[in-house]
Amino acid sequence: VQLQASGGGLVQAGGSLRLSCASSGRTFNTMSWFRQAPGKEREFVAGIIWSGGSTYYADSVKGRFIISRDNAKNTVYLQMNSLKPEDTAVYYCAASRSQLITTSVVAYDYWGQGTLVTVSS
């Protein structure tokens, strides 16, 4: 499975961006977004169970970000609203064969290449 992330860019604080992650196949059960800011560890942002669509969010993005998926396109999206400078990071999509959404990076089997999101103040 190959994951291709896109949609990053430069946006002012308070603005919105939508990230996309297209998968070449679907031998996984959950997909998530992680992010990594300079000098920091990679952290979980949001996840979705492909079958059923259950979602889970990090507290830092709850109420601002929405994760969704398109079954026909094998694509997961991250709609990011009310962006803050602290959201600046490289965002990665990841897929796991786990039936549950997990926040641990080691649980993910496939990773996209990352897309940079920069939020200016």
Short mmCIF file of C-alpha atoms in Angstrom, two decimals:
data_model
loop_
_atom_site.label_atom_id
_atom_site.label_comp_id
_atom_site.label_asym_id
_atom_site.label_seq_id
_atom_site.Cartn_x
_atom_site.Cartn_y
_atom_site.Cartn_z
CA VAL A 1 0.00 0.00 0.00
CA GLN A 2 1.30 3.43 -0.93
CA LEU A 3 -0.06 6.60 0.62
CA GLN A 4 0.16 9.97 -1.10
CA ALA A 5 -0.52 13.03 1.03
CA SER A 6 -1.26 16.46 -0.42
CA GLY A 7 -2.91 19.77 0.36
CA GLY A 8 -0.44 21.48 2.64
CA GLY A 9 0.51 25.11 2.29
CA LEU A 10 0.77 28.50 3.94
CA VAL A 11 -2.30 29.96 5.61
CA GLN A 12 -3.00 32.78 8.04
CA ALA A 13 -4.19 32.08 11.55
CA GLY A 14 -7.92 31.50 11.57
CA GLY A 15 -7.89 30.09 8.06
CA SER A 16 -8.61 26.61 6.72
CA LEU A 17 -6.89 23.90 4.73
CA ARG A 18 -7.93 20.45 3.57
CA LEU A 19 -5.39 17.67 3.40
CA SER A 20 -5.89 14.56 1.29
CA CYS A 21 -4.29 11.14 1.48
CA ALA A 22 -4.85 8.75 -1.40
CA SER A 23 -4.15 5.06 -0.97
CA SER A 24 -3.11 2.67 -3.71
CA GLY A 25 -4.97 -0.16 -2.01
CA ARG A 26 -7.01 -0.98 1.05
CA THR A 27 -5.35 -3.71 3.11
CA PHE A 28 -5.85 -1.68 6.28
CA ASN A 29 -8.63 -0.98 8.74
CA THR A 30 -7.83 2.46 10.12
CA MET A 31 -6.22 5.60 8.80
CA SER A 32 -4.91 8.49 10.81
CA TRP A 33 -3.14 11.79 10.52
CA PHE A 34 -0.07 12.61 12.55
CA ARG A 35 2.03 15.75 12.63
CA GLN A 36 5.56 16.64 13.53
CA ALA A 37 6.73 20.14 14.35
CA PRO A 38 10.42 21.07 14.24
CA GLY A 39 12.25 19.67 17.25
CA LYS A 40 9.23 17.74 18.46
CA GLU A 41 8.07 14.15 18.33
CA ARG A 42 5.47 12.99 15.87
CA GLU A 43 2.03 13.24 17.44
CA PHE A 44 -1.39 11.82 16.68
CA VAL A 45 -3.95 14.25 15.28
CA ALA A 46 -7.03 12.29 14.14
CA GLY A 47 -8.03 8.81 13.08
CA ILE A 48 -10.90 7.02 11.37
CA ILE A 49 -12.02 3.41 11.22
CA TRP A 50 -12.59 2.73 7.55
CA SER A 51 -15.55 0.43 8.05
CA GLY A 52 -18.21 2.40 9.88
CA GLY A 53 -16.43 5.74 9.96
CA SER A 54 -15.85 6.08 13.70
CA THR A 55 -13.40 8.87 14.46
CA TYR A 56 -11.11 9.98 17.24
CA TYR A 57 -9.29 13.29 17.74
CA ALA A 58 -6.46 14.65 19.79
CA ASP A 59 -7.70 17.18 22.33
CA SER A 60 -5.64 19.90 20.69
CA VAL A 61 -7.66 19.73 17.45
CA LYS A 62 -11.07 18.58 18.67
CA GLY A 63 -13.79 20.89 17.38
CA ARG A 64 -11.52 22.40 14.72
CA PHE A 65 -10.42 19.45 12.55
CA ILE A 66 -12.59 16.88 10.82
CA ILE A 67 -11.36 13.57 9.43
CA SER A 68 -13.40 11.81 6.76
CA ARG A 69 -12.99 9.20 4.05
CA ASP A 70 -14.19 8.48 0.54
CA ASN A 71 -14.55 4.74 0.02
CA ALA A 72 -14.75 4.95 -3.75
CA LYS A 73 -11.52 6.95 -3.99
CA ASN A 74 -9.64 5.17 -1.17
CA THR A 75 -8.90 8.64 0.15
CA VAL A 76 -8.95 10.14 3.62
CA TYR A 77 -9.28 13.86 4.25
CA LEU A 78 -8.41 16.19 7.09
CA GLN A 79 -10.39 19.42 7.09
CA MET A 80 -8.54 21.89 9.27
CA ASN A 81 -10.41 24.98 10.42
CA SER A 82 -9.56 27.83 12.77
CA LEU A 83 -5.89 27.12 12.26
CA LYS A 84 -3.39 28.37 14.83
CA PRO A 85 0.35 28.99 14.53
CA GLU A 86 0.91 25.99 16.81
CA ASP A 87 -0.66 23.78 14.12
CA THR A 88 2.41 24.39 11.98
CA ALA A 89 4.02 21.03 11.23
CA VAL A 90 4.60 18.37 8.62
CA TYR A 91 1.44 16.31 8.46
CA TYR A 92 1.62 12.58 7.72
CA CYS A 93 -1.12 10.13 6.90
CA ALA A 94 -0.75 6.57 8.12
CA ALA A 95 -2.64 3.32 7.77
CA SER A 96 -2.92 0.43 10.17
CA ARG A 97 -4.28 -3.12 10.02
CA SER A 98 -5.50 -2.62 13.59
CA GLN A 99 -9.25 -2.68 14.09
CA LEU A 100 -8.96 0.17 16.57
CA ILE A 101 -7.68 3.70 16.25
CA THR A 102 -4.42 4.01 18.10
CA THR A 103 -2.33 7.08 18.82
CA SER A 104 0.98 5.21 18.80
CA VAL A 105 3.19 5.59 15.72
CA VAL A 106 4.49 2.05 16.07
CA ALA A 107 1.03 0.62 15.38
CA TYR A 108 0.94 1.95 11.83
CA ASP A 109 2.08 -0.16 8.92
CA TYR A 110 2.11 2.38 6.11
CA TRP A 111 3.06 6.04 5.99
CA GLY A 112 2.70 8.81 3.45
CA GLN A 113 5.51 11.19 2.63
CA GLY A 114 4.24 14.18 4.62
CA THR A 115 2.89 17.57 3.61
CA LEU A 116 3.93 20.85 5.22
CA VAL A 117 1.35 23.11 6.84
CA THR A 118 2.51 26.55 7.90
CA VAL A 119 0.19 28.85 9.83
CA SER A 120 1.30 32.47 10.10
CA SER A 121 0.23 34.74 12.93
#
